[in-house]
């Protein structure tokens, strides 16, 4: 689960540019403390992250770096095919079910 979250953080930063820890926590449905630990782990692992404090601050990838993490898992590919059928999206709470969680992750990768 944590590895998926680390990948999701990098993909969100690639897609949105700069995000605060509370924004990331809200998107990933975890605590801000968890996101901060994950960001520290990414920095230790060598991911080129930069934190800017103050108003308008947040976390960003240095120099517009991009990391290719867009390979879809089987669950994510299945979720994308499920969505293409008419009427299947209604009532599919994103993140609330296995398909919804796969859909969230797949869409982050497609956007990145």
PDB file of C-alpha atoms in Angstrom:
ATOM      1  CA  UNK A   1       0.000   0.000   0.000  1.00  0.00           C
ATOM      2  CA  UNK A   2       2.780   2.461   0.840  1.00  0.00           C
ATOM      3  CA  UNK A   3       4.574   1.838  -2.454  1.00  0.00           C
ATOM      4  CA  UNK A   4       1.376   2.699  -4.333  1.00  0.00           C
ATOM      5  CA  UNK A   5       1.051   5.862  -2.269  1.00  0.00           C
ATOM      6  CA  UNK A   6       4.659   6.900  -3.015  1.00  0.00           C
ATOM      7  CA  UNK A   7       4.067   6.422  -6.739  1.00  0.00           C
ATOM      8  CA  UNK A   8       0.789   8.338  -6.463  1.00  0.00           C
ATOM      9  CA  UNK A   9       2.560  11.270  -4.782  1.00  0.00           C
ATOM     10  CA  UNK A  10       5.116  11.507  -7.592  1.00  0.00           C
ATOM     11  CA  UNK A  11       2.401  11.267 -10.252  1.00  0.00           C
ATOM     12  CA  UNK A  12       0.290  13.930  -8.542  1.00  0.00           C
ATOM     13  CA  UNK A  13       3.285  16.284  -8.359  1.00  0.00           C
ATOM     14  CA  UNK A  14       4.076  15.656 -12.027  1.00  0.00           C
ATOM     15  CA  UNK A  15       0.484  16.400 -12.992  1.00  0.00           C
ATOM     16  CA  UNK A  16      -0.196  19.404 -10.750  1.00  0.00           C
ATOM     17  CA  UNK A  17       3.267  20.925 -10.399  1.00  0.00           C
ATOM     18  CA  UNK A  18       3.165  22.121  -6.800  1.00  0.00           C
ATOM     19  CA  UNK A  19       0.994  20.713  -4.033  1.00  0.00           C
ATOM     20  CA  UNK A  20       0.918  21.169  -0.286  1.00  0.00           C
ATOM     21  CA  UNK A  21       1.035  18.268   2.161  1.00  0.00           C
ATOM     22  CA  UNK A  22      -2.624  18.844   3.135  1.00  0.00           C
ATOM     23  CA  UNK A  23      -3.659  18.766  -0.547  1.00  0.00           C
ATOM     24  CA  UNK A  24      -1.778  15.511  -1.077  1.00  0.00           C
ATOM     25  CA  UNK A  25      -3.272  14.037   2.092  1.00  0.00           C
ATOM     26  CA  UNK A  26      -6.763  14.921   0.917  1.00  0.00           C
ATOM     27  CA  UNK A  27      -6.221  13.402  -2.513  1.00  0.00           C
ATOM     28  CA  UNK A  28      -4.743  10.200  -1.085  1.00  0.00           C
ATOM     29  CA  UNK A  29      -7.192   9.994   1.829  1.00  0.00           C
ATOM     30  CA  UNK A  30      -4.468   9.687   4.471  1.00  0.00           C
ATOM     31  CA  UNK A  31      -3.259  11.945   7.257  1.00  0.00           C
ATOM     32  CA  UNK A  32      -0.963  14.879   6.619  1.00  0.00           C
ATOM     33  CA  UNK A  33       1.584  13.213   8.901  1.00  0.00           C
ATOM     34  CA  UNK A  34       1.592  10.119   6.667  1.00  0.00           C
ATOM     35  CA  UNK A  35       2.158  12.279   3.581  1.00  0.00           C
ATOM     36  CA  UNK A  36       5.049  14.088   5.269  1.00  0.00           C
ATOM     37  CA  UNK A  37       6.686  10.747   6.141  1.00  0.00           C
ATOM     38  CA  UNK A  38       6.193   9.595   2.554  1.00  0.00           C
ATOM     39  CA  UNK A  39       7.703  12.806   1.178  1.00  0.00           C
ATOM     40  CA  UNK A  40      10.721  12.346   3.466  1.00  0.00           C
ATOM     41  CA  UNK A  41      11.077   8.751   2.249  1.00  0.00           C
ATOM     42  CA  UNK A  42      10.999   9.913  -1.380  1.00  0.00           C
ATOM     43  CA  UNK A  43      13.714  12.503  -0.654  1.00  0.00           C
ATOM     44  CA  UNK A  44      15.904   9.877   1.017  1.00  0.00           C
ATOM     45  CA  UNK A  45      15.367   7.583  -1.987  1.00  0.00           C
ATOM     46  CA  UNK A  46      16.757  10.285  -4.287  1.00  0.00           C
ATOM     47  CA  UNK A  47      13.579  11.655  -5.858  1.00  0.00           C
ATOM     48  CA  UNK A  48      14.378  15.321  -6.654  1.00  0.00           C
ATOM     49  CA  UNK A  49      11.743  17.011  -4.474  1.00  0.00           C
ATOM     50  CA  UNK A  50      11.806  20.576  -3.232  1.00  0.00           C
ATOM     51  CA  UNK A  51       9.728  22.067  -0.423  1.00  0.00           C
ATOM     52  CA  UNK A  52       8.943  25.759  -0.370  1.00  0.00           C
ATOM     53  CA  UNK A  53       7.578  27.198   2.867  1.00  0.00           C
ATOM     54  CA  UNK A  54       5.130  30.000   3.377  1.00  0.00           C
ATOM     55  CA  UNK A  55       2.203  31.375   1.429  1.00  0.00           C
ATOM     56  CA  UNK A  56       2.084  29.823  -2.026  1.00  0.00           C
ATOM     57  CA  UNK A  57       4.522  27.111  -0.995  1.00  0.00           C
ATOM     58  CA  UNK A  58       4.307  23.375  -1.324  1.00  0.00           C
ATOM     59  CA  UNK A  59       6.177  20.400  -2.697  1.00  0.00           C
ATOM     60  CA  UNK A  60       7.374  20.162  -6.278  1.00  0.00           C
ATOM     61  CA  UNK A  61       9.757  18.133  -8.420  1.00  0.00           C
ATOM     62  CA  UNK A  62      12.981  20.068  -9.015  1.00  0.00           C
ATOM     63  CA  UNK A  63      13.542  21.572 -12.429  1.00  0.00           C
ATOM     64  CA  UNK A  64      10.462  20.000 -13.962  1.00  0.00           C
ATOM     65  CA  UNK A  65      11.922  16.514 -13.588  1.00  0.00           C
ATOM     66  CA  UNK A  66       9.631  13.704 -14.677  1.00  0.00           C
ATOM     67  CA  UNK A  67       9.734  10.092 -13.611  1.00  0.00           C
ATOM     68  CA  UNK A  68       8.134   7.476 -15.866  1.00  0.00           C
ATOM     69  CA  UNK A  69       5.924   5.483 -13.514  1.00  0.00           C
ATOM     70  CA  UNK A  70       2.995   5.086 -15.862  1.00  0.00           C
ATOM     71  CA  UNK A  71       2.844   1.293 -16.230  1.00  0.00           C
ATOM     72  CA  UNK A  72      -0.697   0.162 -15.460  1.00  0.00           C
ATOM     73  CA  UNK A  73      -1.371  -2.764 -13.137  1.00  0.00           C
ATOM     74  CA  UNK A  74      -3.956  -5.403 -14.040  1.00  0.00           C
ATOM     75  CA  UNK A  75      -6.504  -3.879 -11.621  1.00  0.00           C
ATOM     76  CA  UNK A  76      -6.004  -0.403 -13.122  1.00  0.00           C
ATOM     77  CA  UNK A  77      -6.402  -1.662 -16.702  1.00  0.00           C
ATOM     78  CA  UNK A  78      -9.544  -3.584 -15.693  1.00  0.00           C
ATOM     79  CA  UNK A  79     -10.944  -0.449 -14.073  1.00  0.00           C
ATOM     80  CA  UNK A  80     -10.411   1.566 -17.268  1.00  0.00           C
ATOM     81  CA  UNK A  81     -12.210  -1.059 -19.362  1.00  0.00           C
ATOM     82  CA  UNK A  82     -15.051  -1.197 -16.840  1.00  0.00           C
ATOM     83  CA  UNK A  83     -15.565   2.540 -17.147  1.00  0.00           C
ATOM     84  CA  UNK A  84     -15.970   2.360 -20.913  1.00  0.00           C
ATOM     85  CA  UNK A  85     -19.233   0.392 -20.593  1.00  0.00           C
ATOM     86  CA  UNK A  86     -22.268   2.734 -20.511  1.00  0.00           C
ATOM     87  CA  UNK A  87     -23.890   3.048 -17.097  1.00  0.00           C
ATOM     88  CA  UNK A  88     -21.019   1.452 -15.189  1.00  0.00           C
ATOM     89  CA  UNK A  89     -19.666   4.686 -13.742  1.00  0.00           C
ATOM     90  CA  UNK A  90     -22.839   5.597 -11.850  1.00  0.00           C
ATOM     91  CA  UNK A  91     -22.631   4.591  -8.208  1.00  0.00           C
ATOM     92  CA  UNK A  92     -18.985   3.549  -8.399  1.00  0.00           C
ATOM     93  CA  UNK A  93     -17.644   5.538  -5.449  1.00  0.00           C
ATOM     94  CA  UNK A  94     -14.082   6.456  -6.387  1.00  0.00           C
ATOM     95  CA  UNK A  95     -11.661   4.995  -3.879  1.00  0.00           C
ATOM     96  CA  UNK A  96     -14.462   3.232  -1.981  1.00  0.00           C
ATOM     97  CA  UNK A  97     -14.230  -0.056  -3.883  1.00  0.00           C
ATOM     98  CA  UNK A  98     -11.409  -2.064  -5.415  1.00  0.00           C
ATOM     99  CA  UNK A  99     -12.498  -0.928  -8.881  1.00  0.00           C
ATOM    100  CA  UNK A 100     -12.853   2.674  -7.670  1.00  0.00           C
ATOM    101  CA  UNK A 101      -9.364   2.608  -6.160  1.00  0.00           C
ATOM    102  CA  UNK A 102      -7.965   1.097  -9.354  1.00  0.00           C
ATOM    103  CA  UNK A 103      -9.743   3.749 -11.378  1.00  0.00           C
ATOM    104  CA  UNK A 104      -8.267   6.556  -9.255  1.00  0.00           C
ATOM    105  CA  UNK A 105      -4.743   5.168  -9.660  1.00  0.00           C
ATOM    106  CA  UNK A 106      -5.166   4.516 -13.399  1.00  0.00           C
ATOM    107  CA  UNK A 107      -6.477   8.018 -14.068  1.00  0.00           C
ATOM    108  CA  UNK A 108      -3.508   9.550 -12.197  1.00  0.00           C
ATOM    109  CA  UNK A 109      -1.173   7.557 -14.458  1.00  0.00           C
ATOM    110  CA  UNK A 110      -3.045   8.461 -17.627  1.00  0.00           C
ATOM    111  CA  UNK A 111      -2.972  12.158 -16.697  1.00  0.00           C
ATOM    112  CA  UNK A 112       0.755  11.976 -15.921  1.00  0.00           C
TER     113      UNK A 112
END
